[in-house]
mmCIF file of C-alpha atoms (C1' of nucleotides) and ligand atoms in Angstrom:
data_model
loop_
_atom_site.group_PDB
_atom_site.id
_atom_site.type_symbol
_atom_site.label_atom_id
_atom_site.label_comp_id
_atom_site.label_asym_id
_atom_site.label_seq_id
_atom_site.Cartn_x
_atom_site.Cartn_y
_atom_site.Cartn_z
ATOM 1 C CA UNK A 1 26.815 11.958 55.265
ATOM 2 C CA UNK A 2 25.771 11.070 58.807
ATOM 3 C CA UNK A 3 24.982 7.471 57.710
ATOM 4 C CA UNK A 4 23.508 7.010 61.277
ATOM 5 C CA UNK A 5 21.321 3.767 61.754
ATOM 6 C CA UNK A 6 18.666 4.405 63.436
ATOM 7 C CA UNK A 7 19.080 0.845 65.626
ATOM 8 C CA UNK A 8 16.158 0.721 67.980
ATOM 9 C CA UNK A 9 16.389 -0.487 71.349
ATOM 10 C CA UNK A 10 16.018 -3.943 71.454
ATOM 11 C CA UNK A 11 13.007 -4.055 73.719
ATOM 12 C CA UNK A 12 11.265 -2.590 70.354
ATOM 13 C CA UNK A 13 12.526 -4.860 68.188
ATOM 14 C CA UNK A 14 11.702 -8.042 69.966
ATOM 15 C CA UNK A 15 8.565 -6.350 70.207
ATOM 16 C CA UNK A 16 7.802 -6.423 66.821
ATOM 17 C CA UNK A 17 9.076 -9.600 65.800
ATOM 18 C CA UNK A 18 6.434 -10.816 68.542
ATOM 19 C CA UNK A 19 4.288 -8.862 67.134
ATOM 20 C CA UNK A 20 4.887 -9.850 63.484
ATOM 21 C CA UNK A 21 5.313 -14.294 64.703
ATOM 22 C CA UNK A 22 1.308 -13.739 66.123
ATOM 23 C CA UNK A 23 0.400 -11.906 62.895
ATOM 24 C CA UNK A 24 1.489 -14.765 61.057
ATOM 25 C CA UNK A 25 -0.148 -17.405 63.142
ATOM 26 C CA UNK A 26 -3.577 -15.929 62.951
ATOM 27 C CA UNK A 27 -3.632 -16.281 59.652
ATOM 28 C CA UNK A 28 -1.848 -19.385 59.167
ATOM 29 C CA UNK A 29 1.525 -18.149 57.705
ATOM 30 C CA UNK A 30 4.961 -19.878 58.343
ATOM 31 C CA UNK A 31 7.126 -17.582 59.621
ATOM 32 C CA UNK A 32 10.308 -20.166 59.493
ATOM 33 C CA UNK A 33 13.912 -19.306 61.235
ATOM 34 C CA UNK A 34 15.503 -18.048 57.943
ATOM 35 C CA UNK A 35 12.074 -15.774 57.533
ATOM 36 C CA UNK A 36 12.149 -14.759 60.752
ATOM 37 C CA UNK A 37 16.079 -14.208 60.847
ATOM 38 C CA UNK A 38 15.825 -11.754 57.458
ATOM 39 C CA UNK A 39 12.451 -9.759 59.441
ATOM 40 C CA UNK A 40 15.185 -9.148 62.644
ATOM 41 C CA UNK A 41 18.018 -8.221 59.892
ATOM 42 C CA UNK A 42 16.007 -5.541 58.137
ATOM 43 C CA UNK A 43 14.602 -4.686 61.167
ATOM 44 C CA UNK A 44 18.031 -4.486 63.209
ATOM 45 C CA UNK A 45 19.284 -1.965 59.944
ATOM 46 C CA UNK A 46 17.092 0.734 60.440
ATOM 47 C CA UNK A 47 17.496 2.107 57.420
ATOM 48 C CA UNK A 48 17.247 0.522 53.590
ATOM 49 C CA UNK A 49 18.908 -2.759 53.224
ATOM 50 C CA UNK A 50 19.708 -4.700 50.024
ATOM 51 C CA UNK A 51 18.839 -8.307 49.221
ATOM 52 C CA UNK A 52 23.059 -8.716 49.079
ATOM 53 C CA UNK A 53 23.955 -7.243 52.257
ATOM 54 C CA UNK A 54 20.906 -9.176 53.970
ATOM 55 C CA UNK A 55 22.226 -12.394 52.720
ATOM 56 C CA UNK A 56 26.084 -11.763 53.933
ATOM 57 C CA UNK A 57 24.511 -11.139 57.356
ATOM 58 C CA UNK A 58 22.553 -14.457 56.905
ATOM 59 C CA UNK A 59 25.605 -16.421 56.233
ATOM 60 C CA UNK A 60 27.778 -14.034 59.004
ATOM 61 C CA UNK A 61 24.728 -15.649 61.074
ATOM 62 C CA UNK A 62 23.731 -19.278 60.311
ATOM 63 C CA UNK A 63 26.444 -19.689 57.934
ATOM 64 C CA UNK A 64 24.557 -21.000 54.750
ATOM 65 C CA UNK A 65 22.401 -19.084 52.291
ATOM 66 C CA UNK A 66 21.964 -18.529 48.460
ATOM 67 C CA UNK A 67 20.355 -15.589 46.809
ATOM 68 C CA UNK A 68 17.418 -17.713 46.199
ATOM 69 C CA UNK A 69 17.073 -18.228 50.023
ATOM 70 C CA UNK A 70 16.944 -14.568 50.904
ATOM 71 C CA UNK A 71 14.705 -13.625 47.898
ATOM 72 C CA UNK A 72 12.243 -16.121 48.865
ATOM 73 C CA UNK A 73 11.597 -14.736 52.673
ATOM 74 C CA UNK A 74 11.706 -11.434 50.756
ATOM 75 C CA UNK A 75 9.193 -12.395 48.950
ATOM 76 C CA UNK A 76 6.956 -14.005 51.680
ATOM 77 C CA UNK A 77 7.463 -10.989 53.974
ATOM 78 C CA UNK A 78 6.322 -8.540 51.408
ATOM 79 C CA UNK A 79 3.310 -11.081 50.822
ATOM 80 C CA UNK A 80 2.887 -11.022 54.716
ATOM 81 C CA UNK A 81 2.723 -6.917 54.627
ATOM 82 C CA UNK A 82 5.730 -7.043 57.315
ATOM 83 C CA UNK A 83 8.356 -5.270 54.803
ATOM 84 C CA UNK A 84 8.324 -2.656 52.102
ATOM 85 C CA UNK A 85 9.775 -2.455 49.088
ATOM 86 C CA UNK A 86 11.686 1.067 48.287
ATOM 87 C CA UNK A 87 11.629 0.741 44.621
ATOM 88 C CA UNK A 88 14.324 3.839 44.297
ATOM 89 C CA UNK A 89 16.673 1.847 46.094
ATOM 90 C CA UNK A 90 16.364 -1.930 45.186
ATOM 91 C CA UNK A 91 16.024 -2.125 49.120
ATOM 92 C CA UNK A 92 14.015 -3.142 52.011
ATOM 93 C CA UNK A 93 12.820 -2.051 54.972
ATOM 94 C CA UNK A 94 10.635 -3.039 58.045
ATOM 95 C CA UNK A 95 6.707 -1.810 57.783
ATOM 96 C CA UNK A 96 6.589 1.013 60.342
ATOM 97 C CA UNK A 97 2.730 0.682 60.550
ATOM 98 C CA UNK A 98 0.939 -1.206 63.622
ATOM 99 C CA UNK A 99 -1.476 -2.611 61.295
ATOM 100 C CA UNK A 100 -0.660 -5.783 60.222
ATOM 101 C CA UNK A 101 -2.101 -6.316 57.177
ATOM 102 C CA UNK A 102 -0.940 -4.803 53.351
ATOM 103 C CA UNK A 103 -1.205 -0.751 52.657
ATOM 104 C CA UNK A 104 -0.347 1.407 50.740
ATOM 105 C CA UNK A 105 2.957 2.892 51.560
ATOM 106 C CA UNK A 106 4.812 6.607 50.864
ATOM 107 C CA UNK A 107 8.278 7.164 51.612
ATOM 108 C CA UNK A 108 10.550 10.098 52.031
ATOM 109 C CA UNK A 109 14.190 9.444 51.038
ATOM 110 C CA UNK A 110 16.849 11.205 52.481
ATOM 111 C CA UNK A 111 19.853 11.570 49.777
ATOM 112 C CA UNK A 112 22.255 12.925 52.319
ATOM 113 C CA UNK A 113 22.001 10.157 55.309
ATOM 114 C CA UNK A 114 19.796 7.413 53.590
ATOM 115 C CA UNK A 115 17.222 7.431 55.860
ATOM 116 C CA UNK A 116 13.495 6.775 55.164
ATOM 117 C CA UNK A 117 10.669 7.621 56.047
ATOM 118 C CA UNK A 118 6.950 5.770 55.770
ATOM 119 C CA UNK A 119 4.133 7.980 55.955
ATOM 120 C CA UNK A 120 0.835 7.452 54.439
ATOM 121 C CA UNK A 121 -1.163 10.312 53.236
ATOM 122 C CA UNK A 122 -4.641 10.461 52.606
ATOM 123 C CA UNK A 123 -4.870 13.057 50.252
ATOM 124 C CA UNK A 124 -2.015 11.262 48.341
ATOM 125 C CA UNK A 125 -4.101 7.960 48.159
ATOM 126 C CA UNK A 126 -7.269 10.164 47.180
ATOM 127 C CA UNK A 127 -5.721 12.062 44.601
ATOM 128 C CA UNK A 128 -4.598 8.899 43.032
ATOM 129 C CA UNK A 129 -7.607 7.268 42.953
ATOM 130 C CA UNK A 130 -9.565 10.338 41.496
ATOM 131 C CA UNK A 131 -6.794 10.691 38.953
ATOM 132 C CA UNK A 132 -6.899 6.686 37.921
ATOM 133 C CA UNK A 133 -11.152 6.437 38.330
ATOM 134 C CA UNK A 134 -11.173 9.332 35.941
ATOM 135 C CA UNK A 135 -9.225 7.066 33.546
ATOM 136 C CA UNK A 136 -10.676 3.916 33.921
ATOM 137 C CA UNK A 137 -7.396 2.832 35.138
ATOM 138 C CA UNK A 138 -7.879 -0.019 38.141
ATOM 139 C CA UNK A 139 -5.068 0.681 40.768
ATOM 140 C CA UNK A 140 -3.591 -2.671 42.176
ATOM 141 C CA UNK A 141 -0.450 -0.699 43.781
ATOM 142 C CA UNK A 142 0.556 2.484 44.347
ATOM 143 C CA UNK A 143 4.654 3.875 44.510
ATOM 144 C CA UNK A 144 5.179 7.228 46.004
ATOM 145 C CA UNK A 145 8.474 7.685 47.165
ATOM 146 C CA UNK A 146 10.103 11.280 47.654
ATOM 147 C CA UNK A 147 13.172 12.118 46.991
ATOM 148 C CA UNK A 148 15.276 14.949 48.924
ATOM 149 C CA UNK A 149 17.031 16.124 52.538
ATOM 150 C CA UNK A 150 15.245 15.255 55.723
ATOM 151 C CA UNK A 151 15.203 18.152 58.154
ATOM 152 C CA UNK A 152 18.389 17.003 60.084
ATOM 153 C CA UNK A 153 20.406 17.118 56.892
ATOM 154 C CA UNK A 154 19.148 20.362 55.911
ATOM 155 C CA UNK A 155 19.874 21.558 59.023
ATOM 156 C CA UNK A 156 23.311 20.660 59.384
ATOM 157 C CA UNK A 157 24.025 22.260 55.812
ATOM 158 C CA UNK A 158 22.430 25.480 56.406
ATOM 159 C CA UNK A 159 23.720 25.809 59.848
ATOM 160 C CA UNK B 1 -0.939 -9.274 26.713
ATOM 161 C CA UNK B 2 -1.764 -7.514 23.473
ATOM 162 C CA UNK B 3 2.225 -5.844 24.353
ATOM 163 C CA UNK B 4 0.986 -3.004 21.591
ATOM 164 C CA UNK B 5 3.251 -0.455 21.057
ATOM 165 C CA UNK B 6 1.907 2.604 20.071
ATOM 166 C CA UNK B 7 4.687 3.557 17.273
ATOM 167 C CA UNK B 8 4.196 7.020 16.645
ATOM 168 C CA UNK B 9 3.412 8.109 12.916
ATOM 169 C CA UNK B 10 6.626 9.047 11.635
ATOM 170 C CA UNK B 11 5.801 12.740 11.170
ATOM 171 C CA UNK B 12 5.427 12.816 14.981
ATOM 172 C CA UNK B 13 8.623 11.513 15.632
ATOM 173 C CA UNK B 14 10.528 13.603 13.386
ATOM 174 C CA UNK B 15 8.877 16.781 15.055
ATOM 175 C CA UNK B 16 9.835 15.450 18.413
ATOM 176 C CA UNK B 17 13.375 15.300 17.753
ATOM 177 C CA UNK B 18 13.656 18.805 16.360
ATOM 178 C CA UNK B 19 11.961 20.182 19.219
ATOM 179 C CA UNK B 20 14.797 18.174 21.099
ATOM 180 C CA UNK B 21 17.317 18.981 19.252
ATOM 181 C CA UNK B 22 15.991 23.122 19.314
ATOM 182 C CA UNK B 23 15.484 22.716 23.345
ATOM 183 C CA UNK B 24 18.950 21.027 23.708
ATOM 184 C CA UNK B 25 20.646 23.989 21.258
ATOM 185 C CA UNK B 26 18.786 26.710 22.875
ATOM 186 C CA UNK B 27 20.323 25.882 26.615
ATOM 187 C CA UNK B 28 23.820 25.029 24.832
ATOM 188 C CA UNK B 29 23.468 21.044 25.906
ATOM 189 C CA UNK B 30 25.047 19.155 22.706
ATOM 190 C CA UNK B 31 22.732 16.552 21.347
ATOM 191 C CA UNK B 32 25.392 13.845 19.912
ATOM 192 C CA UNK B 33 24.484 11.449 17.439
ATOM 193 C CA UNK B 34 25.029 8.572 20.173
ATOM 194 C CA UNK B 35 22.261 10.796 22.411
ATOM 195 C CA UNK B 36 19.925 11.292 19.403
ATOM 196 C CA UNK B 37 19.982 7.473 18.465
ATOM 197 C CA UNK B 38 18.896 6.690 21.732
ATOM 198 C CA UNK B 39 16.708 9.504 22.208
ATOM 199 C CA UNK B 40 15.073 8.103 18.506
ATOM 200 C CA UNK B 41 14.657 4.514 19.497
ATOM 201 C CA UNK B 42 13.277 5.189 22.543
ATOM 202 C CA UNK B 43 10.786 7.446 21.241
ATOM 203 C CA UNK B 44 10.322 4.592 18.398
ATOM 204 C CA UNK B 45 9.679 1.796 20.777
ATOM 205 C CA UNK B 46 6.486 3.582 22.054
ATOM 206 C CA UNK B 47 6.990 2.189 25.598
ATOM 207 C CA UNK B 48 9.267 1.457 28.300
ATOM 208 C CA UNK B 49 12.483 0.164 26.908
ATOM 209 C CA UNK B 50 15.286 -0.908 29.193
ATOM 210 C CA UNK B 51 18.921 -0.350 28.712
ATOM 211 C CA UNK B 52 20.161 -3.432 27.463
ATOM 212 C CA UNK B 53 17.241 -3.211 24.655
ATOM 213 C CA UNK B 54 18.557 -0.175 23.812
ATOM 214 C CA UNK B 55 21.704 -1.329 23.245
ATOM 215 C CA UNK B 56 20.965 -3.924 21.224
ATOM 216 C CA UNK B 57 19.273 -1.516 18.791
ATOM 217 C CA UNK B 58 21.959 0.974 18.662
ATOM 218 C CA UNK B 59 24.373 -1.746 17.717
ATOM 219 C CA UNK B 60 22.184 -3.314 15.567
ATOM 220 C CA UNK B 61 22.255 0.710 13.894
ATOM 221 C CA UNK B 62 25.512 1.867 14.329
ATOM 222 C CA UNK B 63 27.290 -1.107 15.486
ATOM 223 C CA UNK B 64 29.143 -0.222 18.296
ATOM 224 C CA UNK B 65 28.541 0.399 22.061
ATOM 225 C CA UNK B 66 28.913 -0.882 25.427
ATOM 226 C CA UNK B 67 26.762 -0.678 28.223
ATOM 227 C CA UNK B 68 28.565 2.751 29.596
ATOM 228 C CA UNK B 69 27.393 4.527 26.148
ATOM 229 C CA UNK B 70 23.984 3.881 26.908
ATOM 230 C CA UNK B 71 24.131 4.510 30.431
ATOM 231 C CA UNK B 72 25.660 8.047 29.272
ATOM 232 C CA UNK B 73 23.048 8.703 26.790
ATOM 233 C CA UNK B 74 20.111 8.304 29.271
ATOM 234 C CA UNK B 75 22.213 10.303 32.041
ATOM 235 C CA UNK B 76 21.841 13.129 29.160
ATOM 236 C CA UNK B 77 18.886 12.639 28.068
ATOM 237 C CA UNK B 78 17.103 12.212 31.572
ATOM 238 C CA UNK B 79 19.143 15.616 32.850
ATOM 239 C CA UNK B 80 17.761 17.241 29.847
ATOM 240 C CA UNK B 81 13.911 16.388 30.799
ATOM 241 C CA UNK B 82 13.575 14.830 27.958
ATOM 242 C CA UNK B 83 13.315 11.381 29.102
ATOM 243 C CA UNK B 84 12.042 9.477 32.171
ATOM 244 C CA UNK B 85 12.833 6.626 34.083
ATOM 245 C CA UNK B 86 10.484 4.435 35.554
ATOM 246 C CA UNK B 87 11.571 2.817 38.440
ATOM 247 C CA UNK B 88 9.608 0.004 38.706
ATOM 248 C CA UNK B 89 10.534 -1.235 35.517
ATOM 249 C CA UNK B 90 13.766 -0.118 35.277
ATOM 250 C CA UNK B 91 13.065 0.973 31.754
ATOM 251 C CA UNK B 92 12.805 4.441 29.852
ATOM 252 C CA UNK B 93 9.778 6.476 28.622
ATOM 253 C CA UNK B 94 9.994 10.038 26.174
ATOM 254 C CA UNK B 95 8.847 12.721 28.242
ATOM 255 C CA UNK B 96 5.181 13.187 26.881
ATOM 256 C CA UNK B 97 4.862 16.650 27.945
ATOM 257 C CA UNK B 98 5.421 19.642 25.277
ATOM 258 C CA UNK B 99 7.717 21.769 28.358
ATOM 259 C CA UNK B 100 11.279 21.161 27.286
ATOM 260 C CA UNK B 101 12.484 21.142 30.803
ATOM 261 C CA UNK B 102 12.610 18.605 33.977
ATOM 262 C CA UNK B 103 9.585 18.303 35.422
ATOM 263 C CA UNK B 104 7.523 16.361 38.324
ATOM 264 C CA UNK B 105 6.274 13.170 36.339
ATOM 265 C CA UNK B 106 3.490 10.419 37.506
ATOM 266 C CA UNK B 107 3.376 7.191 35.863
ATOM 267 C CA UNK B 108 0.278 4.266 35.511
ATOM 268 C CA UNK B 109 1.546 1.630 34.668
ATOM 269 C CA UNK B 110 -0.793 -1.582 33.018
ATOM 270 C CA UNK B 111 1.125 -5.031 34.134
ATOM 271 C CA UNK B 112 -1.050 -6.650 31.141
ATOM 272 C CA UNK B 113 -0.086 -4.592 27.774
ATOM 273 C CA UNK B 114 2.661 -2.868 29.714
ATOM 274 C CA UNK B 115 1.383 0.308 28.711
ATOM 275 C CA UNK B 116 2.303 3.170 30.617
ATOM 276 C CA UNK B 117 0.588 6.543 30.431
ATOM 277 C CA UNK B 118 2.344 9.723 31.590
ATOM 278 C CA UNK B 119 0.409 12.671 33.596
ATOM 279 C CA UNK B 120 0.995 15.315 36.065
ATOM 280 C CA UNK B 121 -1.951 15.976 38.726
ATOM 281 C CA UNK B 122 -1.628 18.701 40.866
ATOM 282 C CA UNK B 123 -3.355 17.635 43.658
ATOM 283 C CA UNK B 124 -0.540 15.073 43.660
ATOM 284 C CA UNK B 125 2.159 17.413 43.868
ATOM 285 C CA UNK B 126 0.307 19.374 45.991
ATOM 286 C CA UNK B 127 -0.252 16.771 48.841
ATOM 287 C CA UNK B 128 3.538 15.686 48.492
ATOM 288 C CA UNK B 129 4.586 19.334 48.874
ATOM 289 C CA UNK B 130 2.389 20.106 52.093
ATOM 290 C CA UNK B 131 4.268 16.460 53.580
ATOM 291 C CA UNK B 132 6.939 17.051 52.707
ATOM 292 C CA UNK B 133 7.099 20.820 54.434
ATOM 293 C CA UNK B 134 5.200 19.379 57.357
ATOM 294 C CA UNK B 135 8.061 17.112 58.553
ATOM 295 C CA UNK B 136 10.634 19.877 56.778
ATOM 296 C CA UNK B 137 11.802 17.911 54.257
ATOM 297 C CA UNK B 138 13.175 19.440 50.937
ATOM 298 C CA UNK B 139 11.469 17.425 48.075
ATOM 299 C CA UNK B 140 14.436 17.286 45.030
ATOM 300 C CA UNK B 141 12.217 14.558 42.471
ATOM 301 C CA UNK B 142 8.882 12.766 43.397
ATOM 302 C CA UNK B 143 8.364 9.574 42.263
ATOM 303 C CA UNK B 144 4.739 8.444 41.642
ATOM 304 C CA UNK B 145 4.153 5.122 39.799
ATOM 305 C CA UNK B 146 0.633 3.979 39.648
ATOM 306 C CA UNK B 147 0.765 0.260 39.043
ATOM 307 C CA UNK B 148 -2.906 -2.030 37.808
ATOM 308 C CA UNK B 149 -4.911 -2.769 34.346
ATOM 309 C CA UNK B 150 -5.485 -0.033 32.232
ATOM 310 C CA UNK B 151 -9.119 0.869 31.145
ATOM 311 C CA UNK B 152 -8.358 -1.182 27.613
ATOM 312 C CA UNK B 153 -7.181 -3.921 29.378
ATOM 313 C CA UNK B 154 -9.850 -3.945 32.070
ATOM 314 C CA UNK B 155 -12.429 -3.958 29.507
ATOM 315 C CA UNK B 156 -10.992 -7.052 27.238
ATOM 316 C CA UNK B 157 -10.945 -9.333 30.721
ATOM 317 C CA UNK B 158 -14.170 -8.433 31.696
ATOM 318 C CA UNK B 159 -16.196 -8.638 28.591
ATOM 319 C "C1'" DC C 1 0.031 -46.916 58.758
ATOM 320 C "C1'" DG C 2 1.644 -45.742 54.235
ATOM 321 C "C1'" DG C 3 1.310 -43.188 50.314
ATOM 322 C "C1'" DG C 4 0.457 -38.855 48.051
ATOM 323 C "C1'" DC C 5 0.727 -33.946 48.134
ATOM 324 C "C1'" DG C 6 2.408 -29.380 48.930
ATOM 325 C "C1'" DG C 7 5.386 -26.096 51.050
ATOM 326 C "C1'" DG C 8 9.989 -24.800 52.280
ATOM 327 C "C1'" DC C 9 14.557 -25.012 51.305
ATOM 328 C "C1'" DG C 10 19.438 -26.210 49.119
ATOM 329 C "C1'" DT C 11 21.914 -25.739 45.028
ATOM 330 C "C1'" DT C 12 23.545 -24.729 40.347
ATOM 331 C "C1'" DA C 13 23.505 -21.902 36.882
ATOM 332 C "C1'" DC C 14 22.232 -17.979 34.526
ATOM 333 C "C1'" DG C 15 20.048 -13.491 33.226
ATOM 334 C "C1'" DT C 16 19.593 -8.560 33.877
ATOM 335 C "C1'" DT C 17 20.851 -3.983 35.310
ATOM 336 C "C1'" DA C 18 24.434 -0.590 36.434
ATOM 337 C "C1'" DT C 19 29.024 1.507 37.445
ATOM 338 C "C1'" DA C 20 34.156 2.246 38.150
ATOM 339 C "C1'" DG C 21 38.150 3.654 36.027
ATOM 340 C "C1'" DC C 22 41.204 4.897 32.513
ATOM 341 C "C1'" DG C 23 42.792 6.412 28.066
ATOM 342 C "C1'" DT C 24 41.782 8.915 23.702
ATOM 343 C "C1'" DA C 25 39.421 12.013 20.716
ATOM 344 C "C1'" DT C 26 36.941 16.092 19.906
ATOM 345 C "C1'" DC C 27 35.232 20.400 20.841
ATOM 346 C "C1'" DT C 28 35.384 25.272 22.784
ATOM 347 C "C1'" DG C 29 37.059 29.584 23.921
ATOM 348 C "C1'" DT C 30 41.073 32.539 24.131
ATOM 349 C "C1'" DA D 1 47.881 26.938 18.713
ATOM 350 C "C1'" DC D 2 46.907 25.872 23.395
ATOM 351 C "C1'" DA D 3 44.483 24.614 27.764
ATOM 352 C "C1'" DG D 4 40.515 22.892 29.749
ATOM 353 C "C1'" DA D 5 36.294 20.617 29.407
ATOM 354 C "C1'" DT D 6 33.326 17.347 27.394
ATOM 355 C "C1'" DA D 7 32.302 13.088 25.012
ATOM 356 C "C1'" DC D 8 33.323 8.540 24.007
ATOM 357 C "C1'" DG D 9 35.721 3.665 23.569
ATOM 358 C "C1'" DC D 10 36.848 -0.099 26.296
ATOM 359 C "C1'" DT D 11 37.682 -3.565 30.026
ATOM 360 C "C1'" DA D 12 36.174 -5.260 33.856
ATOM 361 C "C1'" DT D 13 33.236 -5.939 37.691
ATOM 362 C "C1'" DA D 14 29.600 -4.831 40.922
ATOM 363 C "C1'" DA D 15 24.855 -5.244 42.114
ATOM 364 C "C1'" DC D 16 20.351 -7.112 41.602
ATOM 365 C "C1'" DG D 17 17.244 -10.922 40.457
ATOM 366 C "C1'" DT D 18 15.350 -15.613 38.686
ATOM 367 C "C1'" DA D 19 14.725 -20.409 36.472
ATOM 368 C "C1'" DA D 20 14.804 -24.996 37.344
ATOM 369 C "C1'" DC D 21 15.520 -29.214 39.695
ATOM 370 C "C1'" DG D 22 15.549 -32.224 43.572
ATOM 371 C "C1'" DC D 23 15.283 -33.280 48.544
ATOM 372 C "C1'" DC D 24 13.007 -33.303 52.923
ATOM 373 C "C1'" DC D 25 9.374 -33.039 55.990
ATOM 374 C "C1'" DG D 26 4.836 -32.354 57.817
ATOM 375 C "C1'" DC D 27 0.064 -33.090 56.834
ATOM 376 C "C1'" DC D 28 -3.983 -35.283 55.142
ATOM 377 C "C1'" DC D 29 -6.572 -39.015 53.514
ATOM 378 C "C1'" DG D 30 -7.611 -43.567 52.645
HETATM 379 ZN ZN1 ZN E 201 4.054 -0.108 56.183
HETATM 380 ZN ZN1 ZN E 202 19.000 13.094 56.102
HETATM 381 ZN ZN1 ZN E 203 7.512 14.309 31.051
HETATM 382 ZN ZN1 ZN E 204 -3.354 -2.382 29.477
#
DNA sequence: CGGGCGGGCGTTACGTTATAGCGTATCTGT
DNA sequence: ACAGATACGCTATAACGTAACGCCCGCCCG
């Protein structure tokens, strides 16, 4: 597998981290060194990146660090819409969106070089609702993540 | 939470393991006893039921096991469609559906009686599928896990 | 200004979920 | 009977996640 991270240049990243510090501010949210340090972590992956591996890097980087501390910015950057969850993977990964509040979120996983994907499909969020509405069942969040071979991957088998 | 389970009439259970053990015998898959325990007390427990539950149960039965003998169990049972996993609870359902093969599966989930319903939409699959085939991606399992309160549930807090 | 309050963090300890790896037994087909 | 494949027992360990307690510091109010 390719395992390529897809690093982006670091114009982009500071970017968002900007980005993310005056999306915290409006609304009165702390976004503290270790927060901010675990944000520029997942974000400097590129791909899915597990609470583990983001604390070694911690530690590699400020030298202290428990999994309590890197479960708790976890937690508030999740809160703070900034990071996704990819439930398939027990991993994180840096909201894609522009929007900088909560939605909901669809992934495509990539078995064969681990990348993903965020997308967000109407129809998908439509098609949910009509099926839970129909139930009486009151949606609070919805998981949709695809598993499979990205293009690149496919192509490199078939070719 | 009322953390119901909806146990199954006995009758019901009994004709869901002979369908699994005639699906299983029909495709030349051997249903052990180890794989039919845990196939039984997960179809007993009438909701998701983790691993280390499970194990607990079949020792409490049989009494032996480690964690690898569940593990392989639900690797059996899952490949055999007879099972699913939900991810977001790291737990194990009985496939509710009367096809004895693998087959796309959608989840809601209640977080207050834990409850969780199986069904298969089309328009779901559908609007995954068209995605998916935009961006050329080659969809190998969908994961769809509907998380809120159930219309029981709903009802009981708001009356 | 000082005392109370709440959020953020350090730390210990533990709980839960999952797999690697290796040896033995059992089954299957020839 | 024999060879190969499958199933299982077992030890150990990896990987993921949380409870609980106490300290510190900034903020607010009297
Ligand atoms: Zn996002
Ligand atoms: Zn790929
Ligand atoms: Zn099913
Ligand atoms: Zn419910």
């Amino acid at each position: 597998m390719p395992a390529l991270a897809h690093h982006a240049p670091a114009a982009e990243l500071a970017d968002r981290l900007t980005r993310a510090e005056a999306a915290c501010a409006q609304r009165g949210a702390r976004l503290t060194d270790i927060r901010r340090t675990v944000l520029e972590l997942i974000l400097q992956a590129g791909e899915p990146i597990g609470a583990y591996a983001l604390l070694d890097r911690l530690k590699d980087k400020s030298g202290q660090g428990k999994p309590p501390t890197v479960y708790r910015a976890l937690d508030f950057l999740l809160a703070q819409g900034l990071i996704h969850r990819v439930e398939r993977l027990n991993a994180f990964v840096g909201c894609h969106e522009e929007a900088d509040h909560p939605h909901p979120v669809q992934f495509l996983i990539c078995g064969e070089c681990g990348n993903v994907a965020e997308f967000e499909d109407q129809a998908i969020g439509t098609a949910v609702a009509t099926i839970a509405s129909r139930s009486g069942f009151v949606v609070k969040r919805s998981i949709v993540e695809v598993e499979g071979v990205c293009a690149e991957c496919a192509t490199l088998a078939a070719g």
